[in-house]
CSV table of C-alpha atoms in Angstrom, one decimal:
chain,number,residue,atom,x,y,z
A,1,UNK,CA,3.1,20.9,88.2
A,2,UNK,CA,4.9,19.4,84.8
A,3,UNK,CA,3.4,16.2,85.9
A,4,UNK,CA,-0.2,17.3,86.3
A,5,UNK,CA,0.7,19.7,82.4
A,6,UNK,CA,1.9,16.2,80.7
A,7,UNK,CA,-1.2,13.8,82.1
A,8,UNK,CA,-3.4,16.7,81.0
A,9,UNK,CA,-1.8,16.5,77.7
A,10,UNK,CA,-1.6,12.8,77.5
A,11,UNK,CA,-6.0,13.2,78.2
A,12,UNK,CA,-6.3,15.6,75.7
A,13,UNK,CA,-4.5,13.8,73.1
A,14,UNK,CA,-6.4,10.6,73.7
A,15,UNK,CA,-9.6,12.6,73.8
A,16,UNK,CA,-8.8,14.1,70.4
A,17,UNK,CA,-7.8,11.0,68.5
A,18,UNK,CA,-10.9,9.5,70.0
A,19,UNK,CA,-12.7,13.0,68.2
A,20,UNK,CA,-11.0,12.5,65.1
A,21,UNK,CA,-12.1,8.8,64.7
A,22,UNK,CA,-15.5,10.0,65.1
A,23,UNK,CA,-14.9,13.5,63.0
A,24,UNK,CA,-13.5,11.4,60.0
A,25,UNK,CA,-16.3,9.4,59.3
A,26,UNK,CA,-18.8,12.3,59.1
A,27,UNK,CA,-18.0,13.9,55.0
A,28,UNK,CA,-18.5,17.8,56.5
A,29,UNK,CA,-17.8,19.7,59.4
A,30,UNK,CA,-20.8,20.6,61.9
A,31,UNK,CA,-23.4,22.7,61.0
A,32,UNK,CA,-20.9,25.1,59.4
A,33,UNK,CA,-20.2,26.5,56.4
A,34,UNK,CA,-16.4,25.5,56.2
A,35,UNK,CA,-14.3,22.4,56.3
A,36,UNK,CA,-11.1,21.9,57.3
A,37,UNK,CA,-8.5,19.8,55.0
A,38,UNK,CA,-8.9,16.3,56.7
A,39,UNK,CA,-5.4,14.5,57.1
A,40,UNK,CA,-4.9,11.8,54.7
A,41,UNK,CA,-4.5,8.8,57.5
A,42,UNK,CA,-8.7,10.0,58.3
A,43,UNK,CA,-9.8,9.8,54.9
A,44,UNK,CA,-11.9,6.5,54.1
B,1,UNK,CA,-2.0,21.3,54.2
B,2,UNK,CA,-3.0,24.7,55.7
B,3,UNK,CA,-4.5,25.0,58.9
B,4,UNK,CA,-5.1,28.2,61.4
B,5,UNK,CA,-1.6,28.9,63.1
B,6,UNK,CA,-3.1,28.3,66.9
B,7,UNK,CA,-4.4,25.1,65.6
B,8,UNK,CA,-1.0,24.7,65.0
B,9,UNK,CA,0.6,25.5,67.8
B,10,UNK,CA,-1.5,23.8,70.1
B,11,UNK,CA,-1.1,20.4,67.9
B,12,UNK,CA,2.9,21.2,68.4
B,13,UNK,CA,2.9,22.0,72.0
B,14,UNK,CA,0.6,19.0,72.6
B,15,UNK,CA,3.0,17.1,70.4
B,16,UNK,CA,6.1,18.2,72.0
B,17,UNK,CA,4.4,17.5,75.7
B,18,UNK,CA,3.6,13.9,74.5
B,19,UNK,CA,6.1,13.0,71.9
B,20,UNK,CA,3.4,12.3,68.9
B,21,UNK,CA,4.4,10.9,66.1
B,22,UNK,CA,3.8,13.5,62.6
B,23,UNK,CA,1.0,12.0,61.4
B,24,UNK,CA,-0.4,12.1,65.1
B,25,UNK,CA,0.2,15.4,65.6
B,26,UNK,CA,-1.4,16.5,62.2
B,27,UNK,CA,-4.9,14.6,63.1
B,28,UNK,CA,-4.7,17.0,66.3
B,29,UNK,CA,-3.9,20.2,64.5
B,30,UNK,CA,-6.9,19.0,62.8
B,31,UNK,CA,-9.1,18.3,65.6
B,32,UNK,CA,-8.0,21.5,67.4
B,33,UNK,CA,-9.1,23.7,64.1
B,34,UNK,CA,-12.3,21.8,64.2
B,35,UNK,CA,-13.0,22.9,67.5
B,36,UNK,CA,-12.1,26.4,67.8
B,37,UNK,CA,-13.9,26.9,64.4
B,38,UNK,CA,-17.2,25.3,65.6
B,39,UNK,CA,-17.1,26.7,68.9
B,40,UNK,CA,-16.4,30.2,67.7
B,41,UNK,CA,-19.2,29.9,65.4
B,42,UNK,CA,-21.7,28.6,67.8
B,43,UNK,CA,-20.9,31.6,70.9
B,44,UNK,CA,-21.1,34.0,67.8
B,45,UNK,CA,-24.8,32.4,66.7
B,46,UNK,CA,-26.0,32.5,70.7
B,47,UNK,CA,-24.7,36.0,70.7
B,48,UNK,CA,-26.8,36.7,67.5
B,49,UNK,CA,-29.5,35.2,68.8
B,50,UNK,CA,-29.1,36.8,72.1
B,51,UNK,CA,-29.6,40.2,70.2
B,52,UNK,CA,-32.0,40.1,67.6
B,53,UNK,CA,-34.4,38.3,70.6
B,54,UNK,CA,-34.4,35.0,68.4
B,55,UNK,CA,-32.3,32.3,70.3
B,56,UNK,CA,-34.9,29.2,70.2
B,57,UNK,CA,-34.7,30.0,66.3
B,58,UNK,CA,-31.1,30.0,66.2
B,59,UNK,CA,-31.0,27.5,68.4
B,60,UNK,CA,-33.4,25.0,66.4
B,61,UNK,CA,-31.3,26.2,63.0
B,62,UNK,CA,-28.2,24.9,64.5
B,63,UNK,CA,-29.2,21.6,65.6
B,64,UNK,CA,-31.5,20.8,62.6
B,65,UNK,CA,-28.2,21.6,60.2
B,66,UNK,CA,-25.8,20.1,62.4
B,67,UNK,CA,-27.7,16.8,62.1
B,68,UNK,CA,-28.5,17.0,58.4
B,69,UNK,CA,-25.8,18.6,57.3
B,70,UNK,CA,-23.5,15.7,58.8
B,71,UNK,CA,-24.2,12.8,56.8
B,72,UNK,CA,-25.2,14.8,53.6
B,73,UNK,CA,-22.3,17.1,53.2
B,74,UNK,CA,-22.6,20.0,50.9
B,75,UNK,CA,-21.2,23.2,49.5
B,76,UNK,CA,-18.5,24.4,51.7
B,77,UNK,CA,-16.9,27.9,51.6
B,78,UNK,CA,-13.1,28.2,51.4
B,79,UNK,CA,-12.0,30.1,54.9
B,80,UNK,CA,-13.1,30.2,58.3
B,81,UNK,CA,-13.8,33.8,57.8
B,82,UNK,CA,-16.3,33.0,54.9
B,83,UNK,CA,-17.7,30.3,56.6
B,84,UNK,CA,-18.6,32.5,60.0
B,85,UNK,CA,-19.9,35.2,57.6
B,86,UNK,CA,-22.2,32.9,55.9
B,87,UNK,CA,-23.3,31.1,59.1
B,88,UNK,CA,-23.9,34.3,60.4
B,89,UNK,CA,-26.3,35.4,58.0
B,90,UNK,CA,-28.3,32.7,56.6
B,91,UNK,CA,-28.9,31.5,60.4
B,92,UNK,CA,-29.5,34.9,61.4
B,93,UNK,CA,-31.9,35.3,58.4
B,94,UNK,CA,-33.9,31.9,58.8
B,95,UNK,CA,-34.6,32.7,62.3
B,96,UNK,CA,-35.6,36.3,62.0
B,97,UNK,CA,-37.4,35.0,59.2
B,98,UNK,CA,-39.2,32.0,61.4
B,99,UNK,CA,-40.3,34.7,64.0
B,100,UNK,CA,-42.1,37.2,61.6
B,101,UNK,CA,-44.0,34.0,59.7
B,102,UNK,CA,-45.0,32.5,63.1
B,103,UNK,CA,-48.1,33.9,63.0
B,104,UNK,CA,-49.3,32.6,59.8
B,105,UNK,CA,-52.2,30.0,59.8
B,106,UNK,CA,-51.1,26.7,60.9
B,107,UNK,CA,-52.6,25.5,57.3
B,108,UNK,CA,-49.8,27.1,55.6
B,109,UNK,CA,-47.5,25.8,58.1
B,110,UNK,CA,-48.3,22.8,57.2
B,111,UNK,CA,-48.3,23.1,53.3
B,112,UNK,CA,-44.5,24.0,53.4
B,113,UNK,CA,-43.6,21.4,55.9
B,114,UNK,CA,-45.2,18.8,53.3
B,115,UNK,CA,-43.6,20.3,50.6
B,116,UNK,CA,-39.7,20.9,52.2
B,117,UNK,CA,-40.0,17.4,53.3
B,118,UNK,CA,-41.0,16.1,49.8
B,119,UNK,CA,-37.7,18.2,48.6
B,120,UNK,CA,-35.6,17.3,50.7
B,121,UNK,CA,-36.1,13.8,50.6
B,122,UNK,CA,-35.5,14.2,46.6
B,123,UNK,CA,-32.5,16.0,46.7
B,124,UNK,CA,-30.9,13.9,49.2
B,125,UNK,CA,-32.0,10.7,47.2
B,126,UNK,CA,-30.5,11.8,44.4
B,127,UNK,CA,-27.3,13.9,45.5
B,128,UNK,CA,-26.9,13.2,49.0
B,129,UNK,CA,-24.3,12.3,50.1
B,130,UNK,CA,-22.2,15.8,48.5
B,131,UNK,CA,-18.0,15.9,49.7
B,132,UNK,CA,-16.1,18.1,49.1
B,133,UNK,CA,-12.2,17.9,47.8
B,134,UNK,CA,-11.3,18.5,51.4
B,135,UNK,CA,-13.0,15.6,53.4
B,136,UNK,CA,-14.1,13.0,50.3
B,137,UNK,CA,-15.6,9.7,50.5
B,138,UNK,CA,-13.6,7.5,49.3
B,139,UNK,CA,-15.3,4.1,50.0
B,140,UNK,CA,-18.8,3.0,48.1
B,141,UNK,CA,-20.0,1.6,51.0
B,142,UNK,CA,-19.4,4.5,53.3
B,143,UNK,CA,-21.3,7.0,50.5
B,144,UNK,CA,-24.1,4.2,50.7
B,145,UNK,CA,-24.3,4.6,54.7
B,146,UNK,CA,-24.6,8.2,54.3
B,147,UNK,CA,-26.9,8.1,52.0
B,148,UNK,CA,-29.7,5.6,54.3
B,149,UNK,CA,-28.7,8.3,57.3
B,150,UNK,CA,-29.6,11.3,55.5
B,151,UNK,CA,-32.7,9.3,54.6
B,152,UNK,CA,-32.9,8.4,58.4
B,153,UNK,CA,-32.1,12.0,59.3
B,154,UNK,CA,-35.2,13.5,57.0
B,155,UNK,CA,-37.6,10.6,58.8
B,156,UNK,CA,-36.7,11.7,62.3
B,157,UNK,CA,-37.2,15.1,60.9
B,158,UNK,CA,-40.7,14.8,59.9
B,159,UNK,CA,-41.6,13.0,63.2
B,160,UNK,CA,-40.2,16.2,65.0
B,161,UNK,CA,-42.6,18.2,62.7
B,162,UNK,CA,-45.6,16.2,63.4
B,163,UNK,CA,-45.1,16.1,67.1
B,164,UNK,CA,-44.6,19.6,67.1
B,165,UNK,CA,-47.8,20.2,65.1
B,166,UNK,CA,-49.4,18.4,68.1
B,167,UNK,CA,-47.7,20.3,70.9
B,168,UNK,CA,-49.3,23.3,72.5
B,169,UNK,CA,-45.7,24.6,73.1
B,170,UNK,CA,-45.1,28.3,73.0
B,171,UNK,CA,-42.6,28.4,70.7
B,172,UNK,CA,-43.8,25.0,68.4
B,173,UNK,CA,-44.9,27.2,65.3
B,174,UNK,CA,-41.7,29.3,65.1
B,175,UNK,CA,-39.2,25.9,65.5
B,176,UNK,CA,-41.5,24.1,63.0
B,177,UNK,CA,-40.8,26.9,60.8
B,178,UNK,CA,-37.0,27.4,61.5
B,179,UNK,CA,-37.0,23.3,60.6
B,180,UNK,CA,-38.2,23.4,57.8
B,181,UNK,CA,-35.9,26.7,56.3
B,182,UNK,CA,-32.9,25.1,57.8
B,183,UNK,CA,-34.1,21.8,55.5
B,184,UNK,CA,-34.1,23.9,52.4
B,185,UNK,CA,-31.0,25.4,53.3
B,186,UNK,CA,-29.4,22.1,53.7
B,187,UNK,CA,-31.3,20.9,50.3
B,188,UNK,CA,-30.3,24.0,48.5
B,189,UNK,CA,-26.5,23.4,49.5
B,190,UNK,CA,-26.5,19.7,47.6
B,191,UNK,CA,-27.6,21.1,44.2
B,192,UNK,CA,-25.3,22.9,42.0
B,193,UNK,CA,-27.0,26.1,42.5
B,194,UNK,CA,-25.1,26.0,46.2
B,195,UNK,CA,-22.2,25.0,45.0
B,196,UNK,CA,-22.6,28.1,42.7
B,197,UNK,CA,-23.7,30.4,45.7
B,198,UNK,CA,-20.9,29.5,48.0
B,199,UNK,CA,-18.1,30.1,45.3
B,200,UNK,CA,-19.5,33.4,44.0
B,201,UNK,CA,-19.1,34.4,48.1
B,202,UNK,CA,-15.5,33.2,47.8
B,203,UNK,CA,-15.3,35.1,44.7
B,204,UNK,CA,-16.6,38.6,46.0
B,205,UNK,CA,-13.7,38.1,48.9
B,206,UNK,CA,-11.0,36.9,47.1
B,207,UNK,CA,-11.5,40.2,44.6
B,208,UNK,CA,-11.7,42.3,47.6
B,209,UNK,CA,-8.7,40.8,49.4
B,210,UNK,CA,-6.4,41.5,45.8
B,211,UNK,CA,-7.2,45.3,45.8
């Protein structure tokens, strides 16, 4: 079961970082009305 | 830098799981608050749209502002709370608005379409793209790219109107409408009179919150 927990983390994580790649180049969030500081290593 | 505290905690059990570095681990918290704010918002819109019998509208409103709003930024409200509020309505309102004026003559549909178009186009030539002190653009080239997207954006735009203005679709009159509103209201959030809007909201709240 802590197996199956950490490779689900490990996916997540990569799926994230893969997210944030594509977040960071976008200058807003979605269609909302509110936007989240974006960490300094994202900002280009 | 201040995030929710379950974006937090997720970021830190996640962390903790897969031994991420700290600057890792705060691109996730990040990530994580970007999804759970987005996904709130959007069950809360389908809801809405759910009960006031509007969900193509709302449905429409959100896609046309996801995509616009995306590469040319705009006024952005201070907390989640604000942000869901002001979501809430101004969707609610353009798609309540887009089913009563369905039913106008497609001649006057037509009229504002030209004329959103035309003010869109000039606003986001001239402003787009907007940041904001939380996400800024930084590079020259990266504003420029924004910029010929918007542009891109507002041409893909009009070719959804004019197909629609072909279509015999049911529900073609109302989505043309709720385009074009949701245009404006993307337009209206690059000037300085949406910059002015969303900080008088913050105001109101943050006067509320001190008493």
């Amino acid at each position: 079961m802590k197996k199956v927990i950490q490779k689900l983390s490990y996916f997540s994580v990569t799926a994230m970082l893969l997210m944030a790649s594509f977040i960071s180049i976008t200058p807003s969030c979605w269609a909302l009305h509110y936007q989240p500081e974006v960490p300094k290593s994202l900002r280009r | 830098m201040s995030y929710l505290p379950i974006s937090k905690r997720v970021a830190s059990y996640l962390s903790s799981q897969t031994e991420l570095s700290t600057e890792k681990e705060e691109i996730i918290t990040y990530v994580v608050e970007i999804i759970i704010i987005n996904l709130l918002n959007i069950i809360n819109l389908l809801l809405l749209g759910l009960l006031f019998n509007v969900l193509p509208e709302i449905i429409t409103c959100l896609i046309t502002v996801a995509i616009l709003k995306r590469t040319t930024g705009g006024a952005h409200s201070n907390s989640p709370l604000r942000c869901a509020l002001i979501t809430s309505v101004v969707f609610l309102s353009i798609s309540v608005a887009a089913s009563y004026l369905s039913h106008i003559k497609q001649i006057y549909i037509d009229g504002m379409a030209i004329a959103t178009i035309a003010i869109g186009t000039f606003l986001i030539i001239r402003l787009a793209p907007v940041d904001s002190p939380s996400a800024p653009i930084i590079s020259v080239k990266r504003r420029k790219i924004f910029k010929n997207l918007s542009i891109i954006v507002i041409g893909i735009i009009l070719v959804v109107m004019v197909f629609l203005r072909q279509s015999l679709w049911l529900y073609a009159q109302e989505v043309q409408l709720t385009i074009i509103l949701s245009v404006l209201w993307v337009s209206f959030n690059l000037t300085y009179f949406g910059h002015k809007f969303t900080s008088q909201i913050d105001r109101i709240n943050i006067q509320r919150k001190r008493r």
